[in-house]
mmCIF file of C-alpha atoms and ligand atoms in Angstrom:
data_model
loop_
_atom_site.group_PDB
_atom_site.id
_atom_site.type_symbol
_atom_site.label_atom_id
_atom_site.label_comp_id
_atom_site.label_asym_id
_atom_site.label_seq_id
_atom_site.Cartn_x
_atom_site.Cartn_y
_atom_site.Cartn_z
ATOM 1 C CA MET A 316 -0.098 0.032 0.099
ATOM 2 C CA ARG A 317 2.760 2.490 0.956
ATOM 3 C CA LYS A 318 4.640 1.667 -2.227
ATOM 4 C CA ALA A 319 1.428 2.346 -4.220
ATOM 5 C CA ILE A 320 0.874 5.631 -2.395
ATOM 6 C CA PHE A 321 4.599 6.365 -3.106
ATOM 7 C CA ALA A 322 4.316 5.494 -7.008
ATOM 8 C CA PHE A 323 1.084 7.886 -7.013
ATOM 9 C CA PHE A 324 2.951 10.806 -5.600
ATOM 10 C CA ALA A 325 5.871 10.071 -7.594
ATOM 11 C CA LEU A 326 3.789 10.135 -10.817
ATOM 12 C CA THR A 327 1.817 13.249 -10.101
ATOM 13 C CA PHE A 328 5.099 15.031 -9.252
ATOM 14 C CA PHE A 329 6.455 13.905 -12.613
ATOM 15 C CA ALA A 330 3.329 14.977 -14.391
ATOM 16 C CA ALA A 331 3.305 18.368 -12.821
ATOM 17 C CA GLY A 332 6.983 18.785 -13.778
ATOM 18 C CA TRP A 333 6.205 17.737 -17.128
ATOM 19 C CA LEU A 334 3.363 20.038 -17.607
ATOM 20 C CA HIS A 335 5.349 22.766 -16.119
ATOM 21 C CA ALA A 336 8.040 22.172 -18.748
ATOM 22 C CA GLN A 337 5.389 22.292 -21.430
ATOM 23 C CA GLU A 338 4.233 25.737 -20.250
ATOM 24 C CA ARG A 339 7.520 26.881 -20.284
ATOM 25 C CA ALA A 340 8.225 25.908 -23.887
ATOM 26 C CA LEU A 341 5.010 27.378 -24.960
ATOM 27 C CA GLY A 342 6.255 30.692 -23.440
ATOM 28 C CA PRO A 343 4.343 33.313 -21.529
ATOM 29 C CA TRP A 344 1.569 33.564 -23.878
ATOM 30 C CA LYS A 345 -2.187 32.836 -23.353
ATOM 31 C CA GLN A 346 -3.706 30.173 -25.758
ATOM 32 C CA HIS A 347 -4.820 32.074 -28.872
ATOM 33 C CA ASP A 348 -3.117 35.369 -27.745
ATOM 34 C CA MET A 349 -3.404 38.252 -30.112
ATOM 35 C CA SER A 350 -0.526 39.972 -28.546
ATOM 36 C CA ARG A 351 1.957 37.185 -29.324
ATOM 37 C CA PRO A 352 4.645 38.173 -31.996
ATOM 38 C CA ARG A 353 3.745 37.248 -35.647
ATOM 39 C CA PRO A 354 6.366 34.851 -37.503
ATOM 40 C CA PRO A 355 8.262 36.636 -40.050
ATOM 41 C CA VAL A 356 6.822 36.532 -43.656
ATOM 42 C CA VAL A 357 8.869 34.398 -45.881
ATOM 43 C CA ASP A 358 8.416 34.138 -49.681
ATOM 44 C CA PRO A 359 9.048 30.132 -50.235
ATOM 45 C CA GLY A 360 10.167 30.380 -53.743
ATOM 46 C CA TRP A 361 9.630 27.480 -55.871
ATOM 47 C CA PRO A 362 11.086 24.049 -56.227
ATOM 48 C CA SER A 363 13.402 22.778 -59.094
ATOM 49 C CA THR A 364 12.367 20.682 -62.095
ATOM 50 C CA GLN A 365 15.015 18.414 -63.999
ATOM 51 C CA ASP A 366 15.401 21.102 -66.472
ATOM 52 C CA GLN A 367 15.629 24.188 -64.232
ATOM 53 C CA ALA A 368 16.777 25.016 -60.684
ATOM 54 C CA GLY A 369 14.171 26.323 -58.437
ATOM 55 C CA LYS A 370 14.201 29.668 -56.110
ATOM 56 C CA PRO A 371 15.423 29.795 -52.659
ATOM 57 C CA PRO A 372 13.045 30.894 -49.803
ATOM 58 C CA SER A 373 13.783 34.726 -49.486
ATOM 59 C CA ASP A 374 15.327 34.086 -46.030
ATOM 60 C CA ALA A 375 17.976 31.478 -46.994
ATOM 61 C CA VAL A 376 21.574 32.190 -47.340
ATOM 62 C CA VAL A 377 22.454 31.381 -51.113
ATOM 63 C CA LEU A 378 25.824 29.262 -51.357
ATOM 64 C CA PHE A 379 25.292 28.395 -54.825
ATOM 65 C CA ASP A 380 23.179 29.876 -57.753
ATOM 66 C CA GLY A 381 24.934 28.478 -60.712
ATOM 67 C CA LYS A 382 27.027 31.333 -61.338
ATOM 68 C CA ASP A 383 30.204 31.172 -59.346
ATOM 69 C CA LEU A 384 32.095 29.735 -56.475
ATOM 70 C CA SER A 385 32.444 32.804 -54.370
ATOM 71 C CA ALA A 386 30.507 31.468 -51.296
ATOM 72 C CA TRP A 387 33.347 28.489 -51.417
ATOM 73 C CA ARG A 388 36.828 28.117 -50.598
ATOM 74 C CA ALA A 389 39.321 25.227 -50.556
ATOM 75 C CA GLU A 390 39.936 23.527 -47.312
ATOM 76 C CA ASP A 391 42.800 25.514 -46.637
ATOM 77 C CA GLY A 392 41.142 28.874 -47.449
ATOM 78 C CA GLY A 393 42.665 29.337 -51.007
ATOM 79 C CA PRO A 394 40.257 29.480 -54.074
ATOM 80 C CA ALA A 395 37.877 26.607 -54.644
ATOM 81 C CA LYS A 396 39.014 24.700 -57.780
ATOM 82 C CA TRP A 397 35.887 22.809 -58.881
ATOM 83 C CA LYS A 398 34.474 23.880 -62.438
ATOM 84 C CA VAL A 399 31.290 25.790 -62.747
ATOM 85 C CA GLU A 400 29.468 25.512 -66.168
ATOM 86 C CA ASN A 401 25.873 25.582 -67.429
ATOM 87 C CA GLY A 402 24.436 26.538 -63.980
ATOM 88 C CA TYR A 403 25.936 23.656 -62.194
ATOM 89 C CA MET A 404 29.372 23.243 -60.257
ATOM 90 C CA GLU A 405 31.414 19.688 -60.837
ATOM 91 C CA VAL A 406 33.901 18.066 -58.741
ATOM 92 C CA VAL A 407 37.378 18.439 -60.511
ATOM 93 C CA PRO A 408 38.712 14.982 -59.403
ATOM 94 C CA ARG A 409 41.912 15.279 -57.014
ATOM 95 C CA SER A 410 41.401 19.071 -56.845
ATOM 96 C CA GLY A 411 40.436 18.795 -53.236
ATOM 97 C CA SER A 412 37.184 19.254 -51.328
ATOM 98 C CA ILE A 413 35.726 22.656 -50.988
ATOM 99 C CA ARG A 414 33.907 24.388 -48.075
ATOM 100 C CA SER A 415 31.576 27.349 -47.734
ATOM 101 C CA LEU A 416 32.874 30.502 -46.377
ATOM 102 C CA ARG A 417 29.861 31.191 -44.206
ATOM 103 C CA ALA A 418 29.954 28.778 -41.022
ATOM 104 C CA PHE A 419 26.678 27.318 -39.816
ATOM 105 C CA GLY A 420 25.285 25.373 -36.612
ATOM 106 C CA ASP A 421 21.718 24.590 -36.511
ATOM 107 C CA CYS A 422 20.412 24.796 -40.077
ATOM 108 C CA GLN A 423 18.028 23.424 -42.780
ATOM 109 C CA LEU A 424 20.143 22.719 -45.928
ATOM 110 C CA HIS A 425 18.831 22.167 -49.350
ATOM 111 C CA ILE A 426 21.077 20.798 -51.989
ATOM 112 C CA GLU A 427 20.977 19.175 -55.509
ATOM 113 C CA TRP A 428 23.264 16.713 -56.916
ATOM 114 C CA ALA A 429 23.775 14.550 -60.058
ATOM 115 C CA SER A 430 25.758 11.455 -60.627
ATOM 116 C CA PRO A 431 28.183 11.008 -63.384
ATOM 117 C CA VAL A 432 27.091 9.624 -66.852
ATOM 118 C CA PRO A 433 27.814 7.111 -68.041
ATOM 119 C CA PRO A 434 28.418 5.560 -64.674
ATOM 120 C CA THR A 435 31.801 4.029 -63.986
ATOM 121 C CA GLY A 436 33.375 2.193 -61.161
ATOM 122 C CA SER A 437 31.279 0.160 -58.736
ATOM 123 C CA GLY A 438 30.218 0.220 -54.859
ATOM 124 C CA GLN A 439 31.941 3.152 -53.236
ATOM 125 C CA GLY A 440 33.845 4.056 -56.359
ATOM 126 C CA ARG A 441 30.658 5.097 -58.191
ATOM 127 C CA GLY A 442 29.925 8.714 -58.196
ATOM 128 C CA ASN A 443 31.148 9.328 -54.474
ATOM 129 C CA SER A 444 30.916 12.640 -52.935
ATOM 130 C CA GLY A 445 29.349 13.873 -49.626
ATOM 131 C CA VAL A 446 27.923 16.830 -47.574
ATOM 132 C CA PHE A 447 29.924 17.146 -44.507
ATOM 133 C CA LEU A 448 27.753 19.431 -42.091
ATOM 134 C CA MET A 449 30.356 21.286 -39.619
ATOM 135 C CA MET A 450 32.957 19.708 -41.860
ATOM 136 C CA ARG A 451 32.601 16.472 -39.734
ATOM 137 C CA TYR A 452 29.268 14.714 -40.065
ATOM 138 C CA GLU A 453 28.730 13.316 -43.580
ATOM 139 C CA VAL A 454 25.630 12.640 -45.366
ATOM 140 C CA GLN A 455 26.815 10.409 -48.029
ATOM 141 C CA ILE A 456 26.572 11.133 -51.877
ATOM 142 C CA LEU A 457 26.783 7.944 -54.109
ATOM 143 C CA ASP A 458 25.297 6.724 -57.246
ATOM 144 C CA SER A 459 23.096 4.266 -55.555
ATOM 145 C CA TYR A 460 20.950 3.568 -58.481
ATOM 146 C CA ASP A 461 21.477 -0.318 -59.089
ATOM 147 C CA ASN A 462 24.994 -0.204 -57.438
ATOM 148 C CA ASP A 463 25.253 -2.560 -54.089
ATOM 149 C CA THR A 464 27.606 -1.318 -51.390
ATOM 150 C CA TYR A 465 27.614 -1.555 -47.534
ATOM 151 C CA PRO A 466 24.159 0.087 -46.459
ATOM 152 C CA ASP A 467 25.642 2.688 -44.112
ATOM 153 C CA GLY A 468 27.728 4.047 -47.132
ATOM 154 C CA GLN A 469 24.940 4.250 -49.852
ATOM 155 C CA ALA A 470 23.489 7.414 -50.884
ATOM 156 C CA ALA A 471 21.854 9.367 -48.090
ATOM 157 C CA ALA A 472 23.204 7.065 -45.440
ATOM 158 C CA VAL A 473 24.803 9.189 -42.326
ATOM 159 C CA TYR A 474 28.141 7.684 -43.586
ATOM 160 C CA GLY A 475 29.291 4.730 -41.304
ATOM 161 C CA GLN A 476 26.244 5.008 -38.887
ATOM 162 C CA TYR A 477 22.638 4.904 -40.407
ATOM 163 C CA PRO A 478 21.299 3.806 -43.664
ATOM 164 C CA PRO A 479 18.534 5.494 -45.460
ATOM 165 C CA LEU A 480 15.097 4.085 -44.319
ATOM 166 C CA VAL A 481 14.681 3.639 -48.192
ATOM 167 C CA ASN A 482 16.734 3.824 -51.298
ATOM 168 C CA ALA A 483 14.816 6.791 -53.208
ATOM 169 C CA SER A 484 17.655 7.265 -55.577
ATOM 170 C CA ARG A 485 17.429 8.596 -59.293
ATOM 171 C CA ARG A 486 19.238 7.346 -62.281
ATOM 172 C CA PRO A 487 22.703 9.015 -62.961
ATOM 173 C CA GLY A 488 22.495 12.137 -64.658
ATOM 174 C CA GLU A 489 19.438 13.074 -63.133
ATOM 175 C CA TRP A 490 18.881 15.790 -60.625
ATOM 176 C CA GLN A 491 18.484 14.664 -57.059
ATOM 177 C CA THR A 492 17.554 16.557 -53.860
ATOM 178 C CA TYR A 493 18.571 16.515 -50.088
ATOM 179 C CA ASP A 494 16.703 18.427 -47.741
ATOM 180 C CA ILE A 495 18.595 18.414 -44.388
ATOM 181 C CA ILE A 496 17.643 19.361 -40.993
ATOM 182 C CA PHE A 497 20.846 19.548 -38.860
ATOM 183 C CA HIS A 498 21.083 20.215 -35.096
ATOM 184 C CA ARG A 499 24.732 20.647 -33.911
ATOM 185 C CA PRO A 500 25.930 18.790 -30.767
ATOM 186 C CA ARG A 501 26.146 20.517 -27.583
ATOM 187 C CA PHE A 502 29.074 20.536 -25.363
ATOM 188 C CA ALA A 503 29.530 21.490 -21.749
ATOM 189 C CA GLU A 504 32.257 24.146 -21.028
ATOM 190 C CA ASN A 505 34.284 21.304 -19.749
ATOM 191 C CA GLY A 506 34.212 19.575 -23.173
ATOM 192 C CA GLU A 507 31.734 16.887 -22.115
ATOM 193 C CA LEU A 508 29.116 16.062 -24.679
ATOM 194 C CA LEU A 509 25.623 17.113 -23.688
ATOM 195 C CA LYS A 510 23.624 16.467 -26.615
ATOM 196 C CA PRO A 511 24.611 14.612 -29.746
ATOM 197 C CA ALA A 512 24.126 15.930 -33.269
ATOM 198 C CA THR A 513 21.020 15.015 -35.059
ATOM 199 C CA ILE A 514 20.043 14.809 -38.642
ATOM 200 C CA THR A 515 16.628 14.562 -40.654
ATOM 201 C CA LEU A 516 17.037 14.051 -44.124
ATOM 202 C CA PHE A 517 14.500 13.867 -47.196
ATOM 203 C CA HIS A 518 16.024 12.472 -50.327
ATOM 204 C CA ASN A 519 13.961 13.576 -53.547
ATOM 205 C CA GLY A 520 11.358 14.414 -50.903
ATOM 206 C CA VAL A 521 11.168 10.971 -49.466
ATOM 207 C CA LEU A 522 12.008 10.916 -45.682
ATOM 208 C CA VAL A 523 15.018 8.678 -45.302
ATOM 209 C CA GLN A 524 16.563 9.817 -41.847
ATOM 210 C CA ASP A 525 14.137 10.545 -39.080
ATOM 211 C CA ASN A 526 15.979 12.582 -36.405
ATOM 212 C CA VAL A 527 18.743 10.161 -35.928
ATOM 213 C CA ALA A 528 21.246 10.925 -33.254
ATOM 214 C CA LEU A 529 25.121 10.704 -34.394
ATOM 215 C CA SER A 530 27.550 8.595 -32.439
ATOM 216 C CA GLY A 531 30.236 11.020 -33.399
ATOM 217 C CA PRO A 532 32.049 12.770 -36.359
ATOM 218 C CA THR A 533 32.219 10.672 -39.648
ATOM 219 C CA GLU A 534 35.078 8.123 -39.906
ATOM 220 C CA TRP A 535 36.222 5.390 -42.117
ATOM 221 C CA MET A 536 36.603 1.741 -40.386
ATOM 222 C CA ILE A 537 36.564 3.298 -37.029
ATOM 223 C CA ARG A 538 34.090 4.790 -34.922
ATOM 224 C CA GLY A 539 34.523 8.715 -34.443
ATOM 225 C CA ARG A 540 34.426 9.934 -31.058
ATOM 226 C CA TYR A 541 32.864 13.555 -30.380
ATOM 227 C CA THR A 542 35.543 16.122 -29.396
ATOM 228 C CA PRO A 543 34.336 19.528 -28.626
ATOM 229 C CA HIS A 544 34.256 22.325 -31.411
ATOM 230 C CA ARG A 545 32.911 25.667 -32.346
ATOM 231 C CA ASP A 546 29.179 26.358 -32.498
ATOM 232 C CA LYS A 547 29.433 27.370 -36.121
ATOM 233 C CA LEU A 548 31.588 25.814 -38.907
ATOM 234 C CA PRO A 549 31.289 25.455 -42.722
ATOM 235 C CA ILE A 550 29.439 22.872 -44.836
ATOM 236 C CA LEU A 551 32.047 20.890 -46.792
ATOM 237 C CA LEU A 552 31.541 19.159 -50.113
ATOM 238 C CA GLN A 553 33.674 16.077 -50.559
ATOM 239 C CA ASP A 554 35.909 15.450 -53.608
ATOM 240 C CA HIS A 555 36.185 11.660 -53.708
ATOM 241 C CA GLY A 556 37.702 11.500 -57.107
ATOM 242 C CA ASN A 557 34.293 11.418 -59.191
ATOM 243 C CA PRO A 558 32.963 14.427 -61.158
ATOM 244 C CA VAL A 559 29.814 14.763 -59.101
ATOM 245 C CA ARG A 560 27.606 17.932 -60.091
ATOM 246 C CA PHE A 561 25.736 20.378 -57.741
ATOM 247 C CA ARG A 562 23.432 23.170 -58.188
ATOM 248 C CA ASN A 563 20.683 25.226 -56.008
ATOM 249 C CA ILE A 564 22.407 24.966 -52.759
ATOM 250 C CA TRP A 565 20.975 27.168 -49.985
ATOM 251 C CA VAL A 566 20.829 27.181 -46.128
ATOM 252 C CA ARG A 567 18.538 28.685 -43.543
ATOM 253 C CA GLU A 568 19.936 29.350 -40.190
ATOM 254 C CA LEU A 569 17.748 27.870 -37.367
ATOM 255 C CA PRO A 570 17.522 29.998 -34.002
ATOM 256 C CA ASP A 571 19.478 28.591 -31.541
ATOM 257 C CA PRO A 572 18.235 29.935 -28.015
ATOM 258 C CA SER A 573 21.604 28.921 -26.368
ATOM 259 C CA LEU A 574 23.652 31.414 -28.294
ATOM 260 C CA PRO A 575 23.614 35.102 -28.028
ATOM 261 C CA GLU A 576 21.328 36.798 -30.602
ATOM 262 C CA ASN A 577 19.584 33.359 -30.979
ATOM 263 C CA GLY A 578 22.862 32.371 -32.920
ATOM 264 C CA LEU A 579 21.640 34.534 -36.021
ATOM 265 C CA HIS A 580 24.592 36.685 -36.205
ATOM 266 C CA PRO A 581 26.175 35.913 -39.594
ATOM 267 C CA GLU A 582 29.596 34.095 -38.969
ATOM 268 C CA ILE A 583 32.400 33.059 -41.542
ATOM 269 C CA TYR A 584 34.926 30.552 -40.905
ATOM 270 C CA LEU A 585 38.581 31.679 -41.518
ATOM 271 C CA GLY A 586 41.512 28.932 -41.321
ATOM 272 C CA GLU A 587 44.659 29.123 -39.265
ATOM 273 C CA LYS A 588 46.920 30.613 -42.078
ATOM 274 C CA GLU A 589 44.209 33.331 -42.758
ATOM 275 C CA LEU A 590 43.977 34.161 -39.046
ATOM 276 C CA ASP A 591 47.780 34.408 -38.341
ATOM 277 C CA ARG A 592 47.868 37.882 -40.060
ATOM 278 C CA TYR A 593 45.721 39.357 -37.206
ATOM 279 C CA VAL A 594 47.968 37.962 -34.268
ATOM 280 C CA GLY A 595 50.115 40.262 -32.495
ATOM 281 C CA GLU A 596 50.184 43.396 -30.358
ATOM 282 C CA TYR A 597 48.362 46.568 -30.831
ATOM 283 C CA GLN A 598 49.053 50.063 -29.346
ATOM 284 C CA PRO A 599 48.628 52.220 -27.515
ATOM 285 C CA GLY A 600 46.886 50.274 -24.593
ATOM 286 C CA ARG A 601 48.433 46.721 -25.424
ATOM 287 C CA LEU A 602 45.642 44.843 -27.106
ATOM 288 C CA LEU A 603 46.827 41.239 -27.744
ATOM 289 C CA ILE A 604 45.522 39.137 -30.432
ATOM 290 C CA LEU A 605 46.284 35.442 -30.213
ATOM 291 C CA ARG A 606 45.367 32.217 -31.822
ATOM 292 C CA GLU A 607 44.848 28.700 -30.582
ATOM 293 C CA GLY A 608 43.869 26.492 -33.335
ATOM 294 C CA ASP A 609 41.175 28.005 -35.448
ATOM 295 C CA GLN A 610 40.127 30.205 -32.719
ATOM 296 C CA LEU A 611 41.181 33.889 -32.345
ATOM 297 C CA PHE A 612 41.177 35.538 -28.872
ATOM 298 C CA ALA A 613 41.332 39.283 -27.656
ATOM 299 C CA GLN A 614 43.370 39.949 -24.536
ATOM 300 C CA LEU A 615 42.814 43.266 -23.299
ATOM 301 C CA ALA A 616 44.342 42.893 -19.799
ATOM 302 C CA GLU A 617 46.007 40.069 -17.779
ATOM 303 C CA ARG A 618 42.687 38.601 -16.904
ATOM 304 C CA VAL A 619 40.698 39.785 -19.573
ATOM 305 C CA ARG A 620 40.546 37.523 -22.585
ATOM 306 C CA PHE A 621 37.535 36.176 -24.747
ATOM 307 C CA PRO A 622 37.203 34.580 -28.089
ATOM 308 C CA ILE A 623 36.335 36.497 -31.171
ATOM 309 C CA PHE A 624 34.720 35.257 -34.530
ATOM 310 C CA ALA A 625 34.767 36.619 -38.029
ATOM 311 C CA GLU A 626 31.743 38.206 -39.641
ATOM 312 C CA SER A 627 33.809 39.178 -42.698
ATOM 313 C CA GLU A 628 37.364 38.931 -43.656
ATOM 314 C CA THR A 629 38.290 41.885 -41.508
ATOM 315 C CA ARG A 630 35.506 42.368 -38.784
ATOM 316 C CA PHE A 631 35.316 40.292 -35.823
ATOM 317 C CA PHE A 632 33.050 40.183 -32.908
ATOM 318 C CA ALA A 633 32.868 38.868 -29.499
ATOM 319 C CA LYS A 634 29.920 36.732 -28.297
ATOM 320 C CA SER A 635 30.227 37.169 -24.520
ATOM 321 C CA VAL A 636 30.759 40.836 -24.494
ATOM 322 C CA ASP A 637 29.569 43.409 -26.784
ATOM 323 C CA VAL A 638 32.762 44.433 -28.568
ATOM 324 C CA GLN A 639 33.695 44.414 -32.264
ATOM 325 C CA PHE A 640 37.060 44.742 -34.004
ATOM 326 C CA GLU A 641 37.517 46.143 -37.470
ATOM 327 C CA PHE A 642 40.944 45.442 -38.889
ATOM 328 C CA ASP A 643 42.512 47.802 -41.435
ATOM 329 C CA LEU A 644 44.541 46.091 -44.315
ATOM 330 C CA ASP A 645 46.949 47.886 -46.625
ATOM 331 C CA SER A 646 47.141 47.185 -50.306
ATOM 332 C CA LYS A 647 49.281 43.946 -49.708
ATOM 333 C CA GLY A 648 46.854 42.579 -47.242
ATOM 334 C CA GLN A 649 48.942 43.377 -44.156
ATOM 335 C CA VAL A 650 47.449 44.605 -41.106
ATOM 336 C CA ARG A 651 47.781 48.002 -40.264
ATOM 337 C CA GLY A 652 45.813 48.418 -37.229
ATOM 338 C CA VAL A 653 42.293 47.925 -35.874
ATOM 339 C CA GLN A 654 39.472 49.758 -34.668
ATOM 340 C CA VAL A 655 37.775 48.696 -31.541
ATOM 341 C CA ARG A 656 34.143 49.416 -30.777
ATOM 342 C CA HIS A 657 32.794 48.944 -27.472
ATOM 343 C CA SER A 658 29.802 50.632 -25.679
ATOM 344 C CA GLY A 659 29.611 53.317 -27.818
ATOM 345 C CA HIS A 660 33.390 54.090 -27.987
ATOM 346 C CA GLN A 661 35.660 53.775 -30.632
ATOM 347 C CA THR A 662 39.462 53.332 -30.160
ATOM 348 C CA GLU A 663 42.117 53.284 -33.144
ATOM 349 C CA LEU A 664 45.029 50.887 -32.457
ATOM 350 C CA GLY A 665 48.251 50.451 -34.568
ATOM 351 C CA LYS A 666 49.849 46.890 -34.941
ATOM 352 C CA ALA A 667 53.248 46.882 -33.394
ATOM 353 C CA ARG A 668 56.024 45.699 -35.860
HETATM 354 MG MG1 MG B 1345 31.569 10.024 -49.335
#
């Protein structure tokens, strides 16, 4: 009897907690509340046909509209070396993978691709490429039309982890779509994994990955283990030696309440080599710009040091405090100085030689 009473109270307590959590998720509004903010209006554009690429939604970041590779870089930050013609880009085998200049965390990604015609090779050697979210988590691209391979490596697999629910592949040469909903992994400050990355994927409009939780980053022949990384990183397209084509690539950043400004502040990704030119001492006042891996830090005093993030190739911002940095370059691309903006004040500093 006592056990039953205890179970009843435990259940009531749990249900009350759950209801409370639900209410919190719904926010402070009443049901059917006219004072609730209206969702932004978005022109949804239109979908592609085999003959013509569609139009992205009006709030999307367009990464490729058929014209040029200006939104892309080689992995090391140099120019992307893939070919662009007739409204598509094509992998130039062994020229290297390419990555977006813009960095993304939680996002909706639309990408279209076509396998080479005529198909050559077999298994993993036929029409292989891949979309790597955050340069780490691969949704496989492969010609899986009448081409057998290990299921966790076929088209629309989360490579090495989850086969797609069905094989919705079109014939080689035909345009195929991936619509991906990605949520980045969450890490505690001590680097511990709080929440794994998740992927939902529609292949040619068919649901093939239903909110799967990734076991770690993509690896071949071994299980990748999570290691902490930045909140936003580029999307990478893989050069696996096959001339796969791409068109109509766009991303919608999803609000992320765990980040300042809901994580919607645009951010680009600069590699270690590109960041190095900013490293040094700035005067007067002794501002130090330091680099650790792919992260730049501003140090204003012995104990005042915070990470800064690029929003363009010369403008950086902090997420933990309201400070912006605008670097001034000479005609050779050498850093001359920096303008620091903080709480309405502007200070000009010169870079010490
Ligand atoms: Mg691949």
